[in-house]
JSON list of C-alpha atoms and ligand atoms in Angstrom, two decimals:
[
{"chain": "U", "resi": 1, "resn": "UNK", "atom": "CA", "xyz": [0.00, 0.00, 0.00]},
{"chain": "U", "resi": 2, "resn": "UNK", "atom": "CA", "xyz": [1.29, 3.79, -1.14]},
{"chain": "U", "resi": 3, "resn": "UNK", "atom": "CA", "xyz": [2.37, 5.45, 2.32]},
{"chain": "U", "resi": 4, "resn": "UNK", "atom": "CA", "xyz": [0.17, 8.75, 3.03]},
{"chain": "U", "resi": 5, "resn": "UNK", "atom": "CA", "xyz": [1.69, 12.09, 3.15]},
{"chain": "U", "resi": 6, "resn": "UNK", "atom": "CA", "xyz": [2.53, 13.74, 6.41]},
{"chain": "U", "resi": 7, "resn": "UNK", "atom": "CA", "xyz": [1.91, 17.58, 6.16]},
{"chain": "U", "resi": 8, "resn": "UNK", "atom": "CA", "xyz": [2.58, 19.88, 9.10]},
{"chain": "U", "resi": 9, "resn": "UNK", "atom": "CA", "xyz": [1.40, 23.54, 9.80]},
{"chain": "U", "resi": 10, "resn": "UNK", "atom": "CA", "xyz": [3.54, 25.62, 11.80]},
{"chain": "U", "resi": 11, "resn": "UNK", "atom": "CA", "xyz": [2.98, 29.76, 12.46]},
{"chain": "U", "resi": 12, "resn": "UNK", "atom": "CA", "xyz": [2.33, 31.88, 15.37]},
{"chain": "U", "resi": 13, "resn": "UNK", "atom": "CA", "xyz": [-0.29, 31.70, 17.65]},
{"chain": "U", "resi": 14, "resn": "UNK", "atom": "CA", "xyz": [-3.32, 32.93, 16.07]},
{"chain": "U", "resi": 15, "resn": "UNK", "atom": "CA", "xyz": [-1.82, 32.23, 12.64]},
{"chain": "U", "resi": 16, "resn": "UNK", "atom": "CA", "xyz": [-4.83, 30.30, 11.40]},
{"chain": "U", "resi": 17, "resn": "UNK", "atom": "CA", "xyz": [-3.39, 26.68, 11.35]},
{"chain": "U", "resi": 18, "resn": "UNK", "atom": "CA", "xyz": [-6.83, 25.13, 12.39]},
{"chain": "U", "resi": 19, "resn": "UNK", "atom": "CA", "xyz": [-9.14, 26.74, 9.99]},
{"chain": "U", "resi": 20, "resn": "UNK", "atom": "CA", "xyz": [-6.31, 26.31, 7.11]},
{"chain": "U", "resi": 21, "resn": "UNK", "atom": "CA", "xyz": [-6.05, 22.99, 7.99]},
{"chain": "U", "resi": 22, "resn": "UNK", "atom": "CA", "xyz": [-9.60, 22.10, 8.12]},
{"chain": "U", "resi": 23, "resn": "UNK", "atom": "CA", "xyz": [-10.28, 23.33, 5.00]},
{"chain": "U", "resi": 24, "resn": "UNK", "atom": "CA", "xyz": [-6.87, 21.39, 2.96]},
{"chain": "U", "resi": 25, "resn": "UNK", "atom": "CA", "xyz": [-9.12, 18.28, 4.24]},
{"chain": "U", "resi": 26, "resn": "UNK", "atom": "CA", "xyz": [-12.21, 19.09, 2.65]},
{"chain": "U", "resi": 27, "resn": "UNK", "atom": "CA", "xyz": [-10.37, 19.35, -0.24]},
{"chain": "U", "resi": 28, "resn": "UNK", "atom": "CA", "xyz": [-8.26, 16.40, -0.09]},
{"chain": "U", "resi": 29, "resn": "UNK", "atom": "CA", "xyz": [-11.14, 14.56, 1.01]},
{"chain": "U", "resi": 30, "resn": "UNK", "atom": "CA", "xyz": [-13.31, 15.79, -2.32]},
{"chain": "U", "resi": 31, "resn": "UNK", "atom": "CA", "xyz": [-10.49, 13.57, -4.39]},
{"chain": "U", "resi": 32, "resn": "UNK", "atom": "CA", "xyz": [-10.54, 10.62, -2.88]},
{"chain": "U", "resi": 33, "resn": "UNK", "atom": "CA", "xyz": [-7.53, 11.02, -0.15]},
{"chain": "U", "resi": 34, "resn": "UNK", "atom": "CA", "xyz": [-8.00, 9.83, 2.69]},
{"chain": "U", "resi": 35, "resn": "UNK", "atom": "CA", "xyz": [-7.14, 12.21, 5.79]},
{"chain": "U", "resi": 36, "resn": "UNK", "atom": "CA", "xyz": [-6.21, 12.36, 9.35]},
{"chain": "U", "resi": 37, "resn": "UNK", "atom": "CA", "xyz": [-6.17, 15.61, 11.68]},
{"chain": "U", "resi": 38, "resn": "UNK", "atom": "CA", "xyz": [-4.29, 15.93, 14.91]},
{"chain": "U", "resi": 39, "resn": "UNK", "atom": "CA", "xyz": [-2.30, 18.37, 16.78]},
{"chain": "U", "resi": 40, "resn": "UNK", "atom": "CA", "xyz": [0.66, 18.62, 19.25]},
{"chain": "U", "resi": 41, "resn": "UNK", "atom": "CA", "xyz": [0.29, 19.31, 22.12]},
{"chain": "U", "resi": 42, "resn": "UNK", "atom": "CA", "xyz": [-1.77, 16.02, 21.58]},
{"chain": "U", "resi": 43, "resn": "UNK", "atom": "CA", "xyz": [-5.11, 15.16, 23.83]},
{"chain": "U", "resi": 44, "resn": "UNK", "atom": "CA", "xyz": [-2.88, 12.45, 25.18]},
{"chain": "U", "resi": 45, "resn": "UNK", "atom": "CA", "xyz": [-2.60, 12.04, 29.08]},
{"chain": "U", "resi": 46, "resn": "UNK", "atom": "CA", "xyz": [1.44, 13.97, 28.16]},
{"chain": "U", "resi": 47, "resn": "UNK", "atom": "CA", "xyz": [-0.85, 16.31, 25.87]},
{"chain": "U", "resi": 48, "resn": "UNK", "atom": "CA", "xyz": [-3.22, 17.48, 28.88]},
{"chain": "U", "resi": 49, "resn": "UNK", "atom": "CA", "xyz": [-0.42, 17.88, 31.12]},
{"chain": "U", "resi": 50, "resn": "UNK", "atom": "CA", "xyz": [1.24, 20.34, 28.65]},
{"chain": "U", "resi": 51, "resn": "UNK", "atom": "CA", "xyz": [-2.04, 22.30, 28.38]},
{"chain": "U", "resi": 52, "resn": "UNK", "atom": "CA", "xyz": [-2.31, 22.56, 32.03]},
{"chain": "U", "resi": 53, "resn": "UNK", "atom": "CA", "xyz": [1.08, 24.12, 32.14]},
{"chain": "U", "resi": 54, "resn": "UNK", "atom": "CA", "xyz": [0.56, 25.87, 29.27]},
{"chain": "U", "resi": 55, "resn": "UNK", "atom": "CA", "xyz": [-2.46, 27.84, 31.08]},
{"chain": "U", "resi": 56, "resn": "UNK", "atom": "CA", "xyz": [-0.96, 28.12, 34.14]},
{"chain": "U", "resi": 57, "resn": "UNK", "atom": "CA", "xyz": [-3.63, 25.85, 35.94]},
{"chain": "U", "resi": 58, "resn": "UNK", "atom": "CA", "xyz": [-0.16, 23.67, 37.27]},
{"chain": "U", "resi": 59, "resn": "UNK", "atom": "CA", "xyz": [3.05, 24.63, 37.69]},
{"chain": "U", "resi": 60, "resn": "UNK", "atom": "CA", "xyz": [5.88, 23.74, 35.68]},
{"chain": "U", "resi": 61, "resn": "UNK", "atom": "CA", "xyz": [9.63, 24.89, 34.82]},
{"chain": "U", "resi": 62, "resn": "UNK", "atom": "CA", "xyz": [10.42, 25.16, 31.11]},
{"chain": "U", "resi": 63, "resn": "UNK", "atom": "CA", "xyz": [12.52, 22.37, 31.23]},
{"chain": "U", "resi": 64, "resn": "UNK", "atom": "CA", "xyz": [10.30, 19.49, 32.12]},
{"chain": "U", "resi": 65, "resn": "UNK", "atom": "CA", "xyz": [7.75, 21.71, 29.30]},
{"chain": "U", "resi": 66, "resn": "UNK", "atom": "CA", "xyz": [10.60, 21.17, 26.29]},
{"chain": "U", "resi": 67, "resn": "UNK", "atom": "CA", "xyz": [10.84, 17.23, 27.76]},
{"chain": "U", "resi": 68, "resn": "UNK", "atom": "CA", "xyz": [7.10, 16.60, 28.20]},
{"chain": "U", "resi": 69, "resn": "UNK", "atom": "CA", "xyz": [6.54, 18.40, 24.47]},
{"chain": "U", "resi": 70, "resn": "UNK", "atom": "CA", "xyz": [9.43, 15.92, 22.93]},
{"chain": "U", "resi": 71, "resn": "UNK", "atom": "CA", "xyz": [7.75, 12.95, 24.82]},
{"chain": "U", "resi": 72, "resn": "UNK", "atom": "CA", "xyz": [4.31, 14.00, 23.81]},
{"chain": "U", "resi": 73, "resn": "UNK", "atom": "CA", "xyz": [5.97, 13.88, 19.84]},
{"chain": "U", "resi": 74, "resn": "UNK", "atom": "CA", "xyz": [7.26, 10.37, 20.21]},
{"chain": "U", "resi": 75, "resn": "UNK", "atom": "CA", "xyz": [4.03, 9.47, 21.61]},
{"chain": "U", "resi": 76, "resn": "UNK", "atom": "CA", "xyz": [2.06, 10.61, 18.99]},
{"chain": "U", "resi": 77, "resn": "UNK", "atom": "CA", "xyz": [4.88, 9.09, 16.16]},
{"chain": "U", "resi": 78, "resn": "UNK", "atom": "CA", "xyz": [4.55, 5.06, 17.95]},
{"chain": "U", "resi": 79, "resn": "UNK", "atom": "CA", "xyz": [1.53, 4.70, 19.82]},
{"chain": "U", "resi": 80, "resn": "UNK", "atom": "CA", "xyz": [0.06, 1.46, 18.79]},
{"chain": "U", "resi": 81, "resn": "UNK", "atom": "CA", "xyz": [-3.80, 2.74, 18.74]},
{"chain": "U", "resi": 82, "resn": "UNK", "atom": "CA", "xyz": [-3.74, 6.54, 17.55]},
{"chain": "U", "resi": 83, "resn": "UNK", "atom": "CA", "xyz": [0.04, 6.82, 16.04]},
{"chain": "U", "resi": 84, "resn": "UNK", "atom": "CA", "xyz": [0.37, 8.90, 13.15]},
{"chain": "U", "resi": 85, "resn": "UNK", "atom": "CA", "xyz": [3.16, 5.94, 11.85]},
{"chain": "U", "resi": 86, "resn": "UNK", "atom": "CA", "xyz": [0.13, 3.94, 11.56]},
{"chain": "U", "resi": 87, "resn": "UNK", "atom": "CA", "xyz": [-1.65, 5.90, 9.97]},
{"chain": "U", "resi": 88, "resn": "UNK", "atom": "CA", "xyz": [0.91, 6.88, 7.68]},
{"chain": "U", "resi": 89, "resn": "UNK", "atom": "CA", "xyz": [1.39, 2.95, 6.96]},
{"chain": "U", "resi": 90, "resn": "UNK", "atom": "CA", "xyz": [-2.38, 2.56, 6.07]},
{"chain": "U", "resi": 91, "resn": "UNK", "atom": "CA", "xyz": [-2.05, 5.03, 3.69]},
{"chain": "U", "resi": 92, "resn": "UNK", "atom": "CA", "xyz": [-3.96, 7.91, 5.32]},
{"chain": "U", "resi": 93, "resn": "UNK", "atom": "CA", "xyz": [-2.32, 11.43, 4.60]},
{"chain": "U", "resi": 94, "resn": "UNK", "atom": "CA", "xyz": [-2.04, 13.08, 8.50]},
{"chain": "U", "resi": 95, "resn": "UNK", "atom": "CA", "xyz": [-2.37, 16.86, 8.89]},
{"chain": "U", "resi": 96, "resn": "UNK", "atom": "CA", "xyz": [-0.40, 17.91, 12.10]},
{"chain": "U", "resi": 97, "resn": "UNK", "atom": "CA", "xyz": [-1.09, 21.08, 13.55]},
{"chain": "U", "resi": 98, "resn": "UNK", "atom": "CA", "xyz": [2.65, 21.89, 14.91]},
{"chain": "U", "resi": 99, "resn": "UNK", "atom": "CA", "xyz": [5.51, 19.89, 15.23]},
{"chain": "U", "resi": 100, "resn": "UNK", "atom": "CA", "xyz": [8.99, 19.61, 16.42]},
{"chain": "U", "resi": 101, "resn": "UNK", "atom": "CA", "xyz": [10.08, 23.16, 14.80]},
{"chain": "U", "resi": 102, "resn": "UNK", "atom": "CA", "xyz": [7.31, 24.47, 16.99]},
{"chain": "U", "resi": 103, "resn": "UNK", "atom": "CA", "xyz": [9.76, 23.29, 19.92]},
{"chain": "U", "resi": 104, "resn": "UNK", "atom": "CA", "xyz": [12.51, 24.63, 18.84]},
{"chain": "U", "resi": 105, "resn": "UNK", "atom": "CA", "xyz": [10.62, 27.82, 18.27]},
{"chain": "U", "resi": 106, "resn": "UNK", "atom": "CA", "xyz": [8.87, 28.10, 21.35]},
{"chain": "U", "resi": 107, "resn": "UNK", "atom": "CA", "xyz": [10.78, 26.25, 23.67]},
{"chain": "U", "resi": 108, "resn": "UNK", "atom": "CA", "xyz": [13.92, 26.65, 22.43]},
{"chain": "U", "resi": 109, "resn": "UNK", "atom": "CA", "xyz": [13.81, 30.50, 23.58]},
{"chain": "U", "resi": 110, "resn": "UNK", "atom": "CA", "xyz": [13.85, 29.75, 27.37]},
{"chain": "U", "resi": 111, "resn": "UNK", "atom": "CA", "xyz": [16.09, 27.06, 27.18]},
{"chain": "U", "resi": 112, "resn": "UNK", "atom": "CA", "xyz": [19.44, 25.75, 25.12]},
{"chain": "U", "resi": 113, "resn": "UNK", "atom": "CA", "xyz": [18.16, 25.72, 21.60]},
{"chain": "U", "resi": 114, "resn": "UNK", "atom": "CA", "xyz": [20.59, 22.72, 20.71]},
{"chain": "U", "resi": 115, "resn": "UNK", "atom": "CA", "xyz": [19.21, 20.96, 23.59]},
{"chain": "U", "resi": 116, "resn": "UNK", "atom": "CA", "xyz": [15.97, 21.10, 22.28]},
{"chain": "U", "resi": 117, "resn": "UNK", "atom": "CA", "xyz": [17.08, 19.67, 19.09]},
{"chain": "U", "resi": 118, "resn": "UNK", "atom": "CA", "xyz": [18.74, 16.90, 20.96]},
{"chain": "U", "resi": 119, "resn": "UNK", "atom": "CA", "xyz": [15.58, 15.96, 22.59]},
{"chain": "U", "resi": 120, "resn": "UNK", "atom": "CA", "xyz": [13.50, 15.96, 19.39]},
{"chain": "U", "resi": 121, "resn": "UNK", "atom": "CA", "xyz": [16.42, 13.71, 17.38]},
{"chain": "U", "resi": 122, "resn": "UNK", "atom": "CA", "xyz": [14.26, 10.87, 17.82]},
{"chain": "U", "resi": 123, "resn": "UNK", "atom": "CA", "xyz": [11.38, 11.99, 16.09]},
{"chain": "U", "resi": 124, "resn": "UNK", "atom": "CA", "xyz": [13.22, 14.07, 13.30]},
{"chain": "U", "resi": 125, "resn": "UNK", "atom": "CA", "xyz": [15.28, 10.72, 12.14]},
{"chain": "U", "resi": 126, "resn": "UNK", "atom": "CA", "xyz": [11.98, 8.64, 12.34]},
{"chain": "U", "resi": 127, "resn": "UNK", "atom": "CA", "xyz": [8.93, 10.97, 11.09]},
{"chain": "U", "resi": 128, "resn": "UNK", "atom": "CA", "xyz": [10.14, 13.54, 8.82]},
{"chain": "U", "resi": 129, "resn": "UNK", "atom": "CA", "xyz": [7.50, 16.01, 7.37]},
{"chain": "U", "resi": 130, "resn": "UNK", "atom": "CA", "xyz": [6.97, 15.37, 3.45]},
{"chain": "U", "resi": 131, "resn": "UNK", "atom": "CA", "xyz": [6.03, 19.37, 3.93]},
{"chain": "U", "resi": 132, "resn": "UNK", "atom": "CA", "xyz": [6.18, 21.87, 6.75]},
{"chain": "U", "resi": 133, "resn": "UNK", "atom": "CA", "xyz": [3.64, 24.91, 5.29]},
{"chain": "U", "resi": 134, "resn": "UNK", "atom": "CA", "xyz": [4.26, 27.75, 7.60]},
{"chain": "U", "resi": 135, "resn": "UNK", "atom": "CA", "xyz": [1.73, 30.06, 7.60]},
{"chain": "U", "resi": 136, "resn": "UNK", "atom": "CA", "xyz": [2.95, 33.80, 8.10]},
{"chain": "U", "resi": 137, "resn": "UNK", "atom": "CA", "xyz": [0.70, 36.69, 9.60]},
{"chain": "U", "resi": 138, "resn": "UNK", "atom": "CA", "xyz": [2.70, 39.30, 11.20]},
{"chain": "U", "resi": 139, "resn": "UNK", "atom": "CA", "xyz": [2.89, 39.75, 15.24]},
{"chain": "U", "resi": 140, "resn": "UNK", "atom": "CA", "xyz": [0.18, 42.52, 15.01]},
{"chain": "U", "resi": 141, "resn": "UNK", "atom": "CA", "xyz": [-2.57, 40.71, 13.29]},
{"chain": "U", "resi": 142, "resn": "UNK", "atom": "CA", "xyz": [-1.80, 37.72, 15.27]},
{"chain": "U", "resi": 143, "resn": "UNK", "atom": "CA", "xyz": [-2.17, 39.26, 18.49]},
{"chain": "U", "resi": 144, "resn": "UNK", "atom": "CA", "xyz": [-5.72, 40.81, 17.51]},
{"chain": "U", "resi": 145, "resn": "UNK", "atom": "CA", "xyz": [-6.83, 37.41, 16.30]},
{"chain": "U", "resi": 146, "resn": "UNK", "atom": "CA", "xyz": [-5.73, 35.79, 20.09]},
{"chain": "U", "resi": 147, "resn": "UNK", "atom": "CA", "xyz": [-7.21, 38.94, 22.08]},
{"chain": "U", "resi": 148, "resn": "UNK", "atom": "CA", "xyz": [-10.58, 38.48, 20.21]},
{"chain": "U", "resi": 149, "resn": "UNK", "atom": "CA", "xyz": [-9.68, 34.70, 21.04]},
{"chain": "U", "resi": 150, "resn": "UNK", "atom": "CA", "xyz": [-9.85, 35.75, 24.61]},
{"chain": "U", "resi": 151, "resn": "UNK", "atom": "CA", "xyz": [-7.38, 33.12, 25.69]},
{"chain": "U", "resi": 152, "resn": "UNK", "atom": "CA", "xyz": [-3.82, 34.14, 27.08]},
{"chain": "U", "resi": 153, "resn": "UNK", "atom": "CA", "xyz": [-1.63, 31.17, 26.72]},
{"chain": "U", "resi": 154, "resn": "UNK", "atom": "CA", "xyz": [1.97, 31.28, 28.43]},
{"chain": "U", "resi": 155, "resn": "UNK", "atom": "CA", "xyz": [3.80, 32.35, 25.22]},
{"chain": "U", "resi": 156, "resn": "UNK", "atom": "CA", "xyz": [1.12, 35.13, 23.76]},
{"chain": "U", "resi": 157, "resn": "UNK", "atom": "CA", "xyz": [2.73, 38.35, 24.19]},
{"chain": "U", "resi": 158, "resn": "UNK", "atom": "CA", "xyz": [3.61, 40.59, 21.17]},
{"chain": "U", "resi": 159, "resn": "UNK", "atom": "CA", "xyz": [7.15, 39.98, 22.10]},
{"chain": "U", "resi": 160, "resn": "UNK", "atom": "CA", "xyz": [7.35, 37.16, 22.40]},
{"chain": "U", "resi": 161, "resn": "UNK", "atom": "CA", "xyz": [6.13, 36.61, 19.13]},
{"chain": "U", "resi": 162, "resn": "UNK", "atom": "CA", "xyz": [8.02, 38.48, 17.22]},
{"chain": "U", "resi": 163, "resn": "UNK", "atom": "CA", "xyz": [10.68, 36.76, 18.98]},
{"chain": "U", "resi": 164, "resn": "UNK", "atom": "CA", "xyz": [9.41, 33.51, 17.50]},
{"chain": "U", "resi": 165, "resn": "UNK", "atom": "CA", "xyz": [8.17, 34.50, 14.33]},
{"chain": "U", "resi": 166, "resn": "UNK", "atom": "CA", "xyz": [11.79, 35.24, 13.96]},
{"chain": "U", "resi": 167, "resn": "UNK", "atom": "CA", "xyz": [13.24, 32.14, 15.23]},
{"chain": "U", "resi": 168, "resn": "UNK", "atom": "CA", "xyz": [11.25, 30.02, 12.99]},
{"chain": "U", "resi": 169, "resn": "UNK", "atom": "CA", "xyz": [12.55, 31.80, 9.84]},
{"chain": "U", "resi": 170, "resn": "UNK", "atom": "CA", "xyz": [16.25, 30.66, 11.57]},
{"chain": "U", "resi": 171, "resn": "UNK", "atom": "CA", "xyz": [14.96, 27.43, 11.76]},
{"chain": "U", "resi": 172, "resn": "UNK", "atom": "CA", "xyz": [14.03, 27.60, 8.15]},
{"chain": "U", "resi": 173, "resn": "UNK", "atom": "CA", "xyz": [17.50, 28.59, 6.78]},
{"chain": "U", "resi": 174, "resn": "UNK", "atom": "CA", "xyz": [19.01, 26.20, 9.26]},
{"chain": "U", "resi": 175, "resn": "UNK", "atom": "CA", "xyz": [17.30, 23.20, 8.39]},
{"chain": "U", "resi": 176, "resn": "UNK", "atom": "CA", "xyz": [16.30, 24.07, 4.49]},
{"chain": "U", "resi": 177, "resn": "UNK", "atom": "CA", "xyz": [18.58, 20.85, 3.43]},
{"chain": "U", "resi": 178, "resn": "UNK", "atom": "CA", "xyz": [16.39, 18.77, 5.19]},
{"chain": "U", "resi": 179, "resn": "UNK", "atom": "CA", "xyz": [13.06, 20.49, 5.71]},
{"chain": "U", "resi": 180, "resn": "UNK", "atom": "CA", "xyz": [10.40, 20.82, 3.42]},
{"chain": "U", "resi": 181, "resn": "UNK", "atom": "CA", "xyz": [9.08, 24.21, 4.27]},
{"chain": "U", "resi": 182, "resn": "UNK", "atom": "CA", "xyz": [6.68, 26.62, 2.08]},
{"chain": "U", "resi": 183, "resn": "UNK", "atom": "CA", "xyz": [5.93, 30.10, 3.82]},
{"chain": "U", "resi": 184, "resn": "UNK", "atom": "CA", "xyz": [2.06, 30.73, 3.00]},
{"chain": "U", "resi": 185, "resn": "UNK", "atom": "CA", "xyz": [2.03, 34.54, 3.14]},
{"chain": "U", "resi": 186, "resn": "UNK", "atom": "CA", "xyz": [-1.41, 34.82, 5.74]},
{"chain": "U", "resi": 187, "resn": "UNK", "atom": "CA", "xyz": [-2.77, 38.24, 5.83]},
{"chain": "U", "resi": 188, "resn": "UNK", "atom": "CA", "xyz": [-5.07, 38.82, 2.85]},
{"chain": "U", "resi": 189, "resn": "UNK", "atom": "CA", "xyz": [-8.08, 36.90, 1.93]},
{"chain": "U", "resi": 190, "resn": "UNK", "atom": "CA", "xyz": [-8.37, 33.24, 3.33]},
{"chain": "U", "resi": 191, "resn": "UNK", "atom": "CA", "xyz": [-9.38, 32.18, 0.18]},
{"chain": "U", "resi": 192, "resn": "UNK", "atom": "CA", "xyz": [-5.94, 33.89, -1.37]},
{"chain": "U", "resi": 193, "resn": "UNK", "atom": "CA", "xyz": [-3.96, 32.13, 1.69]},
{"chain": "U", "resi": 194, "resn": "UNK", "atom": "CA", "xyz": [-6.52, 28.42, 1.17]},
{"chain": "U", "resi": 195, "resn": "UNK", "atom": "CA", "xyz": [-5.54, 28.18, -2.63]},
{"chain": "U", "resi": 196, "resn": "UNK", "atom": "CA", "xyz": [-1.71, 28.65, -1.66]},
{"chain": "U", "resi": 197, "resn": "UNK", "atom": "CA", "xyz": [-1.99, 25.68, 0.88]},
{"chain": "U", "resi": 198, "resn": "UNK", "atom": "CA", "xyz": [-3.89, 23.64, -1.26]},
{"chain": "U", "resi": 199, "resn": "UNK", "atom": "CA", "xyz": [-1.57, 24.18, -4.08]},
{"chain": "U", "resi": 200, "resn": "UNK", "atom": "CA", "xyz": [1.57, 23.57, -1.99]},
{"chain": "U", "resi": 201, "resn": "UNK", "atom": "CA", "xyz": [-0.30, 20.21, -0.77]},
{"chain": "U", "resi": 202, "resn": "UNK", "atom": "CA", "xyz": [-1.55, 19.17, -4.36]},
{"chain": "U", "resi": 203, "resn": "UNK", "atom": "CA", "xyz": [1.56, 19.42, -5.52]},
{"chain": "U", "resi": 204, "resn": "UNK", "atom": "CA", "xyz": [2.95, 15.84, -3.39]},
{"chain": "U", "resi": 205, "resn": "UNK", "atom": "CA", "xyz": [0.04, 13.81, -4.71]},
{"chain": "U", "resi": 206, "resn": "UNK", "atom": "CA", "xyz": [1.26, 15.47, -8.84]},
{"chain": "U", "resi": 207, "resn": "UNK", "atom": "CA", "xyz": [-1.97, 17.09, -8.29]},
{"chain": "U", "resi": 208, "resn": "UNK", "atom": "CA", "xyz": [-3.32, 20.59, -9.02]},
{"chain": "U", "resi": 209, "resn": "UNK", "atom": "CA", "xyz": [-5.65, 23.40, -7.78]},
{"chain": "R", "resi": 301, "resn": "TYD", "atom": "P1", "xyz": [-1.70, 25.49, 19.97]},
{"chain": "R", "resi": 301, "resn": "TYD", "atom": "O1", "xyz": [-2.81, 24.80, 20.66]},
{"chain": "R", "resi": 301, "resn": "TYD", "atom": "O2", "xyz": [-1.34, 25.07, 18.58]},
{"chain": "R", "resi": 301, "resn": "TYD", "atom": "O3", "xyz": [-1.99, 27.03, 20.03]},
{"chain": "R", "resi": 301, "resn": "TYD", "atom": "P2", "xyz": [-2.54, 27.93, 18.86]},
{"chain": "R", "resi": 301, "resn": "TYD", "atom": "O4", "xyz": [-3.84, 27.34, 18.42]},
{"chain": "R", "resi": 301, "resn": "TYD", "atom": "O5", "xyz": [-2.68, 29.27, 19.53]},
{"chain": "R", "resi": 301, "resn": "TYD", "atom": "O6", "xyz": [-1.50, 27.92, 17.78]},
{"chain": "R", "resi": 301, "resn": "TYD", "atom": "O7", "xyz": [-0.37, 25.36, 20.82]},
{"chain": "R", "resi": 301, "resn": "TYD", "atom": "C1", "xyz": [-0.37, 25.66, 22.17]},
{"chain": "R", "resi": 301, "resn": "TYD", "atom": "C2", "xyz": [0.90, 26.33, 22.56]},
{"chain": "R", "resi": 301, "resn": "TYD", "atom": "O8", "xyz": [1.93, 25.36, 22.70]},
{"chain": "R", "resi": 301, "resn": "TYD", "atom": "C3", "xyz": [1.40, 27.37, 21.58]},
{"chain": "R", "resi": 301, "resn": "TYD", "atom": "O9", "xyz": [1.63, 28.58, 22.30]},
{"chain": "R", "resi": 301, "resn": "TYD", "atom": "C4", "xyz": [2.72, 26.83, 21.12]},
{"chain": "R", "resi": 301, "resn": "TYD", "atom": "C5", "xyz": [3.14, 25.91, 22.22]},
{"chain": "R", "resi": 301, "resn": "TYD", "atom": "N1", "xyz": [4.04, 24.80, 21.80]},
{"chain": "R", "resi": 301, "resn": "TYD", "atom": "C6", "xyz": [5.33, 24.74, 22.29]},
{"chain": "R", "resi": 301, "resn": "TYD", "atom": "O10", "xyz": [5.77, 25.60, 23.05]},
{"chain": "R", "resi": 301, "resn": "TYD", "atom": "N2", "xyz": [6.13, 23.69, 21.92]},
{"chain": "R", "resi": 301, "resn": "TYD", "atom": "C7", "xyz": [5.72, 22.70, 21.09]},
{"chain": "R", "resi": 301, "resn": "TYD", "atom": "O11", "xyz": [6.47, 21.76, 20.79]},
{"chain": "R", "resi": 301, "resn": "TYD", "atom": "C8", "xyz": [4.36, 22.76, 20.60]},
{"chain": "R", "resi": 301, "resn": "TYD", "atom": "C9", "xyz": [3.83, 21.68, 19.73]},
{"chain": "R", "resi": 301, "resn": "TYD", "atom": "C10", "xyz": [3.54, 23.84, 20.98]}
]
């Protein structure tokens, strides 16, 4: 059986990954491929404790966050029941909101970047993305999309996201041997930014808009 295609959306919080995403499976669903959405942090019992921490509702140091996000990844790679290997294997194309350059984003600000890459070795030489599409809104318009959100998360200050923002587009040049990534300019029209995701997608299946 043809292996599925493992497609991961990175960008700053309040970016848009979740409606983007939602819609690439609509359309990947209307021809025929079949699709599988998740999300890291995952809703895995390592997944809730992240969130907790994330919202301040428990304690914890950004340390144990960085190993309890990397454990959380390998989780979701091997589980037996909802791994995205699996899924993968069967020939189901898996849509991950955020992966391990969201680590070395996020996390990797607070503590040793290289660290951080250690930790998530595992799960870069096993599951590598067939495409990373980044989609980029700038710090302002991402911070009025979170406000109207009315959620603050530990990392959702405009500083810290332009902080971010510009790690990721390190991370980018770092990694561009390896890494599949497209930059999905954001701001104008969803429709504008939904045709360049669905093109960049088509585009691994020889497929077009
Ligand atoms: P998410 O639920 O994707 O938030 P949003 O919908 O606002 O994008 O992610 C929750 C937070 O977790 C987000 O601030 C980014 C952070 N995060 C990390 O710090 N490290 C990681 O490895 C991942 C996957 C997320």
């Amino acid at each position: 059986m043809k292996r599925g295609k493992f497609i991961v959306f990175e960008g700053t919080d309040g970016s848009g990954k979740s409606t983007q995403m939602k819609l690439l499976k609509e359309e990947l669903s209307r021809r025929g491929i079949p699709v599988y959405c998740t999300h890291e942090p995952t809703d895995s019992p390592i997944g809730s404790v992240l969130r907790a921490a994330l919202t301040g509702k428990i304690e914890a140091n950004e340390h144990s966050i960085a190993l309890m996000f990397a454990a959380d990844r390998v989780d979701h790679i091997q589980n037996a029941v909802y791994g995205m290997e699996q899924k993968l294997k069967e020939g189901v194309t898996v849509l991950c909101d955020r992966y391990y350059l969201s680590s070395f984003a996020y996390n990797g600000g607070f503590v040793p970047l290289e660290w951080v890459i250690e930790l998530n070795r595992p799960a870069m030489e096993r599951l590598r993305p067939d495409l990373t599409l980044f989609l980029d809104v700038s710090v302002e318009e991402c911070m009025r999309r979170v406000q109207r959100r009315g959620e603050a998360e530990r990392y959702e200050s405009c500083e810290r996201q332009t902080l971010i923002r510009a790690k990721y587009f390190e991370l980018f040049e770092r990694f561009k041997e390896t890494e599949h990534v497209v930059v999905i300019p954001s701001e104008a029209r969803r429709e504008e930014t939904q045709n360049r995701v669905k093109r960049a997608a088509l585009a691994l299946f020889g497929e077009e808009l």
